[in-house]
Amino acid sequence: MCGIVGYFGLREAAPLLIDGLQKLEYRGYDSAGVAISNEEGIKVSKCKGRLANLESKLIETPLKGNVGIGHTRWATHGEPSDVNSHPHSNSKISISVVHNGIIENYLKLREWLISKGYEFLSETDTEVIPNLIDYYYEGNLIEAVMKAVSSMEGSYAIGVICSKEPDKLVAVRKDSPLIVGLGKNESFIASDIPAVLNHTRDIYLLEDKEFVVLTQQGVTLLNEMGEEITKEPYHVTWNADAAEKGGYEDFMLKEIHEQPKAIKDTMASRISLDHDIILDKITITKENLKEIDRIFMVACGTAYHAAVVGKYAIEKLAKIPVEVDIASEFRYREPLITEKSLVIVVSQSGETADTLAVLRDSKKKGARVIAVTNVVGSSVSREADDVLYTWAGPEIAVASTKAYVTQLIAMYIIALHFAALKESLSSEEIYDIKKAMLELPTLAEETLENKDVLQKFADQTYMERDMFFLGRGLDYAVSMEGSLKLKEISYIHSEAYAGGELKHGPIALIEKGTVVIACVTQSYLADKMVSNIKEVVTRGAKVIAIALEGNTDIEKSVDSVIYLPKTLDILTPVLSVIPLQLIAYYVAKQKACDVDKPRNLAKSVTVE
Ligand code: M6R
């Protein structure tokens, strides 16, 4: 996730911007830049890599001035590179912009601006913003920014400077955070509070579509009609450490709560009821797909669990046979890959050694490879034939949460795209699934509200030595992920079993008091799951069920139930994993474990 900082005051802007950006480094980034305005115009300095690279550039060629904007970029549209780094400017460099978020209609805006004679240098969605502002500029920066944002769809927090009005910094937000720091004879904008805490503790928290103008006279707030508004400043009492976590106790909890937005961002500009699915970097055609006889989906850990859901989705919707495997097993088992195979590798980091090895082997054998990854410019994204980025933003906690749900969304997007190419679903069926997918961010928000029962469950179970997860179909796939979450952060032994497998061995482990977490969200398998639940209850198990709203019958068979909002059977994993993540989180907290950095684990496994 990108970081924004802006400064207006009497001091030199560049060092203050760098200081602010350093405070936002925890958000993750792959390039950085600043733009400073003075009487001579706007000067921009930006480059790929760490902030230290930018600092060295600024030592070599200092930028002087008391007004400026700075940015750390986490690549989404376009590789990490000097040219894709922010700030972005119009070609006259009279307007410079930093931006967080995603402009969903940027392709349309870009084409339109090109038809008006504008030129583009980068692959970013952001570059349309300074050009749009330029198009609307008639001597009043705030008016031009207002007109520009009214044509923008998607999410944004932007900071703008203009050489024709060097005494001004304008900013606005929608669905992306932005705050204003109120100093003495100076003011700041930033995407997060830690960036300004060295200079002020008094801030305005901007709401959607609120504009702010920083000038020598102070800070002016405007609503979307351009009318001046007032706001009570918020006095920050907590320290920078807590602020980085956005008020949450840990990054993992913060990332669990970021899931509705991550789901929305991953669908943004790809899924809409008005158009076919748009896949930026997947160029497979109908003809290519006809030649493919089998899909292999390969990944490790959480990403493997997402691939298991992908298998269900692709087979059900696109009717193509899919084999799914763990990368470390797949690479040594002489899989039957040919030129007719399509290999889909899934990796949050894009750097996992076994997954990368599978990608390389598969390419050698002539297979086409699609990478699903969260990191633009990662090894798998560079080496695969096609790429689908999940737009989860950087995941800092070792335990994967928002990366998993966005990988699920990527699986559905691929399955639907293939179904459309193969015409295995009618356009009405595709429409209905897309409609249900677009509801998922709101349903995920609702699911997150259900915390009390989960906390209570954790209080009662954190001393257990073992827990079992049960499910059938997609519920089994999600159970595997729930079990992994629990064991990796709470160190409680747990296993996930397919309900039908119980009788084939595992039921021997069930005794009085054994804790079982049963997922019962697949309507066509619900009766079968209830029978499995009865089998363990009869042997003394304590059962908590995850079920869909309306399935009140389940209450007769279990000790407690977590209800999820209703959605299509195929989409439930996106919601049912949330209570499982929270169970793992609360149990681990009760045990005073370090949830963000569990023992023996690394975020990215780049060795075999
Ligand atoms: O970066 P990747 O998605 O390739 O990582 C694969 C696994 O190491 C990863 O999913 C791991 O299992 C999770 N961090 C567990 O929460």
PDB file of N, CA, C and O in Angstrom, residues 98-147:
ATOM      1  N   VAL A  98       0.470  12.962  -6.186  1.00  0.00           N
ATOM      2  CA  VAL A  98       0.717  11.657  -5.561  1.00  0.00           C
ATOM      3  C   VAL A  98      -0.646  11.032  -5.310  1.00  0.00           C
ATOM      4  O   VAL A  98      -1.613  11.740  -5.019  1.00  0.00           O
ATOM      5  N   HIS A  99      -0.708   9.714  -5.409  1.00  0.00           N
ATOM      6  CA  HIS A  99      -2.021   9.048  -5.356  1.00  0.00           C
ATOM      7  C   HIS A  99      -1.917   7.693  -4.670  1.00  0.00           C
ATOM      8  O   HIS A  99      -1.003   6.925  -4.940  1.00  0.00           O
ATOM      9  N   ASN A 100      -2.842   7.407  -3.792  1.00  0.00           N
ATOM     10  CA  ASN A 100      -3.056   6.048  -3.267  1.00  0.00           C
ATOM     11  C   ASN A 100      -4.407   5.585  -3.759  1.00  0.00           C
ATOM     12  O   ASN A 100      -5.348   6.367  -3.780  1.00  0.00           O
ATOM     13  N   GLY A 101      -4.530   4.285  -4.060  1.00  0.00           N
ATOM     14  CA  GLY A 101      -5.829   3.756  -4.478  1.00  0.00           C
ATOM     15  C   GLY A 101      -5.761   3.276  -5.915  1.00  0.00           C
ATOM     16  O   GLY A 101      -4.667   3.124  -6.490  1.00  0.00           O
ATOM     17  N   ILE A 102      -6.913   3.028  -6.482  1.00  0.00           N
ATOM     18  CA  ILE A 102      -6.961   2.513  -7.857  1.00  0.00           C
ATOM     19  C   ILE A 102      -8.027   3.280  -8.637  1.00  0.00           C
ATOM     20  O   ILE A 102      -9.184   3.360  -8.202  1.00  0.00           O
ATOM     21  N   ILE A 103      -7.648   3.876  -9.762  1.00  0.00           N
ATOM     22  CA  ILE A 103      -8.629   4.555 -10.618  1.00  0.00           C
ATOM     23  C   ILE A 103      -9.183   3.507 -11.575  1.00  0.00           C
ATOM     24  O   ILE A 103      -8.494   3.066 -12.501  1.00  0.00           O
ATOM     25  N   GLU A 104     -10.414   3.080 -11.311  1.00  0.00           N
ATOM     26  CA  GLU A 104     -10.965   1.940 -12.049  1.00  0.00           C
ATOM     27  C   GLU A 104     -11.212   2.247 -13.523  1.00  0.00           C
ATOM     28  O   GLU A 104     -11.099   1.366 -14.369  1.00  0.00           O
ATOM     29  N   ASN A 105     -11.571   3.495 -13.833  1.00  0.00           N
ATOM     30  CA  ASN A 105     -11.872   3.822 -15.238  1.00  0.00           C
ATOM     31  C   ASN A 105     -10.689   4.508 -15.926  1.00  0.00           C
ATOM     32  O   ASN A 105     -10.869   5.298 -16.843  1.00  0.00           O
ATOM     33  N   TYR A 106      -9.449   4.195 -15.460  1.00  0.00           N
ATOM     34  CA  TYR A 106      -8.313   4.935 -15.992  1.00  0.00           C
ATOM     35  C   TYR A 106      -8.084   4.673 -17.474  1.00  0.00           C
ATOM     36  O   TYR A 106      -7.634   5.558 -18.201  1.00  0.00           O
ATOM     37  N   LEU A 107      -8.425   3.455 -17.939  1.00  0.00           N
ATOM     38  CA  LEU A 107      -8.172   3.167 -19.359  1.00  0.00           C
ATOM     39  C   LEU A 107      -9.023   4.066 -20.252  1.00  0.00           C
ATOM     40  O   LEU A 107      -8.548   4.641 -21.234  1.00  0.00           O
ATOM     41  N   LYS A 108     -10.295   4.194 -19.849  1.00  0.00           N
ATOM     42  CA  LYS A 108     -11.207   5.055 -20.610  1.00  0.00           C
ATOM     43  C   LYS A 108     -10.714   6.510 -20.577  1.00  0.00           C
ATOM     44  O   LYS A 108     -10.653   7.188 -21.603  1.00  0.00           O
ATOM     45  N   LEU A 109     -10.340   6.965 -19.363  1.00  0.00           N
ATOM     46  CA  LEU A 109      -9.890   8.358 -19.222  1.00  0.00           C
ATOM     47  C   LEU A 109      -8.616   8.593 -20.031  1.00  0.00           C
ATOM     48  O   LEU A 109      -8.443   9.628 -20.676  1.00  0.00           O
ATOM     49  N   ARG A 110      -7.742   7.599 -19.993  1.00  0.00           N
ATOM     50  CA  ARG A 110      -6.474   7.720 -20.716  1.00  0.00           C
ATOM     51  C   ARG A 110      -6.722   7.854 -22.231  1.00  0.00           C
ATOM     52  O   ARG A 110      -6.159   8.741 -22.884  1.00  0.00           O
ATOM     53  N   GLU A 111      -7.607   6.990 -22.746  1.00  0.00           N
ATOM     54  CA  GLU A 111      -7.910   7.064 -24.190  1.00  0.00           C
ATOM     55  C   GLU A 111      -8.492   8.422 -24.557  1.00  0.00           C
ATOM     56  O   GLU A 111      -8.145   9.035 -25.556  1.00  0.00           O
ATOM     57  N   TRP A 112      -9.392   8.883 -23.681  1.00  0.00           N
ATOM     58  CA  TRP A 112     -10.049  10.163 -23.927  1.00  0.00           C
ATOM     59  C   TRP A 112      -9.025  11.302 -23.911  1.00  0.00           C
ATOM     60  O   TRP A 112      -9.016  12.158 -24.797  1.00  0.00           O
ATOM     61  N   LEU A 113      -8.111  11.254 -22.928  1.00  0.00           N
ATOM     62  CA  LEU A 113      -7.102  12.315 -22.838  1.00  0.00           C
ATOM     63  C   LEU A 113      -6.145  12.250 -24.040  1.00  0.00           C
ATOM     64  O   LEU A 113      -5.740  13.286 -24.576  1.00  0.00           O
ATOM     65  N   ILE A 114      -5.828  11.028 -24.486  1.00  0.00           N
ATOM     66  CA  ILE A 114      -4.952  10.895 -25.667  1.00  0.00           C
ATOM     67  C   ILE A 114      -5.642  11.536 -26.870  1.00  0.00           C
ATOM     68  O   ILE A 114      -5.016  12.263 -27.655  1.00  0.00           O
ATOM     69  N   SER A 115      -6.973  11.329 -26.957  1.00  0.00           N
ATOM     70  CA  SER A 115      -7.699  11.931 -28.096  1.00  0.00           C
ATOM     71  C   SER A 115      -7.684  13.460 -28.009  1.00  0.00           C
ATOM     72  O   SER A 115      -7.907  14.153 -28.985  1.00  0.00           O
ATOM     73  N   LYS A 116      -7.409  13.988 -26.799  1.00  0.00           N
ATOM     74  CA  LYS A 116      -7.331  15.464 -26.664  1.00  0.00           C
ATOM     75  C   LYS A 116      -5.889  15.940 -26.793  1.00  0.00           C
ATOM     76  O   LYS A 116      -5.554  17.075 -26.442  1.00  0.00           O
ATOM     77  N   GLY A 117      -4.969  15.008 -27.143  1.00  0.00           N
ATOM     78  CA  GLY A 117      -3.582  15.426 -27.385  1.00  0.00           C
ATOM     79  C   GLY A 117      -2.637  15.194 -26.213  1.00  0.00           C
ATOM     80  O   GLY A 117      -1.470  15.585 -26.267  1.00  0.00           O
ATOM     81  N   TYR A 118      -3.102  14.571 -25.148  1.00  0.00           N
ATOM     82  CA  TYR A 118      -2.221  14.325 -24.000  1.00  0.00           C
ATOM     83  C   TYR A 118      -1.336  13.119 -24.250  1.00  0.00           C
ATOM     84  O   TYR A 118      -1.725  12.182 -24.960  1.00  0.00           O
ATOM     85  N   GLU A 119      -0.133  13.141 -23.628  1.00  0.00           N
ATOM     86  CA  GLU A 119       0.800  12.027 -23.800  1.00  0.00           C
ATOM     87  C   GLU A 119       1.051  11.359 -22.466  1.00  0.00           C
ATOM     88  O   GLU A 119       1.059  12.027 -21.434  1.00  0.00           O
ATOM     89  N   PHE A 120       1.276  10.057 -22.509  1.00  0.00           N
ATOM     90  CA  PHE A 120       1.498   9.306 -21.279  1.00  0.00           C
ATOM     91  C   PHE A 120       2.846   8.603 -21.320  1.00  0.00           C
ATOM     92  O   PHE A 120       3.246   8.075 -22.356  1.00  0.00           O
ATOM     93  N   LEU A 121       3.528   8.609 -20.199  1.00  0.00           N
ATOM     94  CA  LEU A 121       4.856   7.991 -20.144  1.00  0.00           C
ATOM     95  C   LEU A 121       4.847   6.681 -19.378  1.00  0.00           C
ATOM     96  O   LEU A 121       5.624   5.784 -19.631  1.00  0.00           O
ATOM     97  N   SER A 122       3.943   6.571 -18.405  1.00  0.00           N
ATOM     98  CA  SER A 122       4.001   5.417 -17.501  1.00  0.00           C
ATOM     99  C   SER A 122       2.872   4.441 -17.802  1.00  0.00           C
ATOM    100  O   SER A 122       1.995   4.705 -18.615  1.00  0.00           O
ATOM    101  N   GLU A 123       2.917   3.292 -17.075  1.00  0.00           N
ATOM    102  CA  GLU A 123       1.831   2.311 -17.219  1.00  0.00           C
ATOM    103  C   GLU A 123       0.790   2.503 -16.117  1.00  0.00           C
ATOM    104  O   GLU A 123      -0.101   1.696 -15.957  1.00  0.00           O
ATOM    105  N   THR A 124       0.923   3.548 -15.312  1.00  0.00           N
ATOM    106  CA  THR A 124       0.090   3.664 -14.113  1.00  0.00           C
ATOM    107  C   THR A 124      -1.293   4.218 -14.412  1.00  0.00           C
ATOM    108  O   THR A 124      -1.505   4.913 -15.415  1.00  0.00           O
ATOM    109  N   ASP A 125      -2.227   3.910 -13.492  1.00  0.00           N
ATOM    110  CA  ASP A 125      -3.543   4.529 -13.548  1.00  0.00           C
ATOM    111  C   ASP A 125      -3.447   5.997 -13.103  1.00  0.00           C
ATOM    112  O   ASP A 125      -4.165   6.865 -13.580  1.00  0.00           O
ATOM    113  N   THR A 126      -2.472   6.270 -12.217  1.00  0.00           N
ATOM    114  CA  THR A 126      -2.344   7.604 -11.610  1.00  0.00           C
ATOM    115  C   THR A 126      -2.090   8.712 -12.627  1.00  0.00           C
ATOM    116  O   THR A 126      -2.556   9.841 -12.464  1.00  0.00           O
ATOM    117  N   GLU A 127      -1.358   8.377 -13.693  1.00  0.00           N
ATOM    118  CA  GLU A 127      -0.924   9.432 -14.621  1.00  0.00           C
ATOM    119  C   GLU A 127      -2.106  10.166 -15.262  1.00  0.00           C
ATOM    120  O   GLU A 127      -1.949  11.290 -15.742  1.00  0.00           O
ATOM    121  N   VAL A 128      -3.296   9.529 -15.242  1.00  0.00           N
ATOM    122  CA  VAL A 128      -4.435  10.267 -15.814  1.00  0.00           C
ATOM    123  C   VAL A 128      -4.791  11.482 -14.946  1.00  0.00           C
ATOM    124  O   VAL A 128      -5.358  12.457 -15.447  1.00  0.00           O
ATOM    125  N   ILE A 129      -4.445  11.416 -13.637  1.00  0.00           N
ATOM    126  CA  ILE A 129      -4.942  12.482 -12.732  1.00  0.00           C
ATOM    127  C   ILE A 129      -4.324  13.849 -13.051  1.00  0.00           C
ATOM    128  O   ILE A 129      -5.060  14.820 -13.267  1.00  0.00           O
ATOM    129  N   PRO A 130      -2.971  13.982 -13.091  1.00  0.00           N
ATOM    130  CA  PRO A 130      -2.438  15.318 -13.401  1.00  0.00           C
ATOM    131  C   PRO A 130      -2.900  15.815 -14.772  1.00  0.00           C
ATOM    132  O   PRO A 130      -3.122  17.025 -14.952  1.00  0.00           O
ATOM    133  N   ASN A 131      -3.079  14.881 -15.713  1.00  0.00           N
ATOM    134  CA  ASN A 131      -3.510  15.303 -17.049  1.00  0.00           C
ATOM    135  C   ASN A 131      -4.969  15.758 -17.057  1.00  0.00           C
ATOM    136  O   ASN A 131      -5.325  16.725 -17.721  1.00  0.00           O
ATOM    137  N   LEU A 132      -5.799  15.053 -16.280  1.00  0.00           N
ATOM    138  CA  LEU A 132      -7.200  15.489 -16.164  1.00  0.00           C
ATOM    139  C   LEU A 132      -7.280  16.873 -15.520  1.00  0.00           C
ATOM    140  O   LEU A 132      -8.040  17.742 -15.962  1.00  0.00           O
ATOM    141  N   ILE A 133      -6.478  17.044 -14.442  1.00  0.00           N
ATOM    142  CA  ILE A 133      -6.493  18.344 -13.751  1.00  0.00           C
ATOM    143  C   ILE A 133      -6.034  19.426 -14.730  1.00  0.00           C
ATOM    144  O   ILE A 133      -6.624  20.516 -14.816  1.00  0.00           O
ATOM    145  N   ASP A 134      -4.998  19.108 -15.500  1.00  0.00           N
ATOM    146  CA  ASP A 134      -4.505  20.062 -16.500  1.00  0.00           C
ATOM    147  C   ASP A 134      -5.619  20.417 -17.492  1.00  0.00           C
ATOM    148  O   ASP A 134      -5.830  21.582 -17.843  1.00  0.00           O
ATOM    149  N   TYR A 135      -6.355  19.376 -17.925  1.00  0.00           N
ATOM    150  CA  TYR A 135      -7.427  19.600 -18.904  1.00  0.00           C
ATOM    151  C   TYR A 135      -8.464  20.586 -18.354  1.00  0.00           C
ATOM    152  O   TYR A 135      -8.957  21.461 -19.059  1.00  0.00           O
ATOM    153  N   TYR A 136      -8.792  20.423 -17.080  1.00  0.00           N
ATOM    154  CA  TYR A 136      -9.845  21.266 -16.493  1.00  0.00           C
ATOM    155  C   TYR A 136      -9.316  22.604 -15.947  1.00  0.00           C
ATOM    156  O   TYR A 136     -10.083  23.434 -15.496  1.00  0.00           O
ATOM    157  N   TYR A 137      -7.981  22.775 -15.933  1.00  0.00           N
ATOM    158  CA  TYR A 137      -7.422  23.960 -15.275  1.00  0.00           C
ATOM    159  C   TYR A 137      -7.695  25.242 -16.061  1.00  0.00           C
ATOM    160  O   TYR A 137      -7.313  25.377 -17.210  1.00  0.00           O
ATOM    161  N   GLU A 138      -8.411  26.176 -15.355  1.00  0.00           N
ATOM    162  CA  GLU A 138      -8.662  27.488 -15.982  1.00  0.00           C
ATOM    163  C   GLU A 138      -8.293  28.578 -15.000  1.00  0.00           C
ATOM    164  O   GLU A 138      -9.045  29.520 -14.774  1.00  0.00           O
ATOM    165  N   GLY A 139      -7.171  28.370 -14.292  1.00  0.00           N
ATOM    166  CA  GLY A 139      -6.708  29.395 -13.366  1.00  0.00           C
ATOM    167  C   GLY A 139      -7.116  29.176 -11.926  1.00  0.00           C
ATOM    168  O   GLY A 139      -6.830  30.011 -11.068  1.00  0.00           O
ATOM    169  N   ASN A 140      -7.814  28.058 -11.641  1.00  0.00           N
ATOM    170  CA  ASN A 140      -8.207  27.814 -10.251  1.00  0.00           C
ATOM    171  C   ASN A 140      -7.985  26.328  -9.943  1.00  0.00           C
ATOM    172  O   ASN A 140      -8.725  25.466 -10.409  1.00  0.00           O
ATOM    173  N   LEU A 141      -6.934  26.051  -9.165  1.00  0.00           N
ATOM    174  CA  LEU A 141      -6.531  24.657  -8.938  1.00  0.00           C
ATOM    175  C   LEU A 141      -7.627  23.832  -8.262  1.00  0.00           C
ATOM    176  O   LEU A 141      -7.927  22.718  -8.696  1.00  0.00           O
ATOM    177  N   ILE A 142      -8.233  24.387  -7.233  1.00  0.00           N
ATOM    178  CA  ILE A 142      -9.225  23.592  -6.506  1.00  0.00           C
ATOM    179  C   ILE A 142     -10.410  23.230  -7.416  1.00  0.00           C
ATOM    180  O   ILE A 142     -10.888  22.089  -7.399  1.00  0.00           O
ATOM    181  N   GLU A 143     -10.819  24.196  -8.234  1.00  0.00           N
ATOM    182  CA  GLU A 143     -11.926  23.892  -9.170  1.00  0.00           C
ATOM    183  C   GLU A 143     -11.543  22.785 -10.145  1.00  0.00           C
ATOM    184  O   GLU A 143     -12.325  21.879 -10.426  1.00  0.00           O
ATOM    185  N   ALA A 144     -10.299  22.854 -10.635  1.00  0.00           N
ATOM    186  CA  ALA A 144      -9.844  21.838 -11.595  1.00  0.00           C
ATOM    187  C   ALA A 144      -9.769  20.462 -10.928  1.00  0.00           C
ATOM    188  O   ALA A 144     -10.155  19.453 -11.526  1.00  0.00           O
ATOM    189  N   VAL A 145      -9.305  20.416  -9.676  1.00  0.00           N
ATOM    190  CA  VAL A 145      -9.226  19.125  -8.975  1.00  0.00           C
ATOM    191  C   VAL A 145     -10.629  18.574  -8.769  1.00  0.00           C
ATOM    192  O   VAL A 145     -10.884  17.385  -8.964  1.00  0.00           O
ATOM    193  N   MET A 146     -11.568  19.464  -8.415  1.00  0.00           N
ATOM    194  CA  MET A 146     -12.948  19.002  -8.200  1.00  0.00           C
ATOM    195  C   MET A 146     -13.532  18.402  -9.481  1.00  0.00           C
ATOM    196  O   MET A 146     -14.170  17.357  -9.452  1.00  0.00           O
ATOM    197  N   LYS A 147     -13.302  19.083 -10.590  1.00  0.00           N
ATOM    198  CA  LYS A 147     -13.833  18.566 -11.862  1.00  0.00           C
ATOM    199  C   LYS A 147     -13.162  17.239 -12.204  1.00  0.00           C
ATOM    200  O   LYS A 147     -13.816  16.299 -12.663  1.00  0.00           O
TER     201      LYS A 147
END
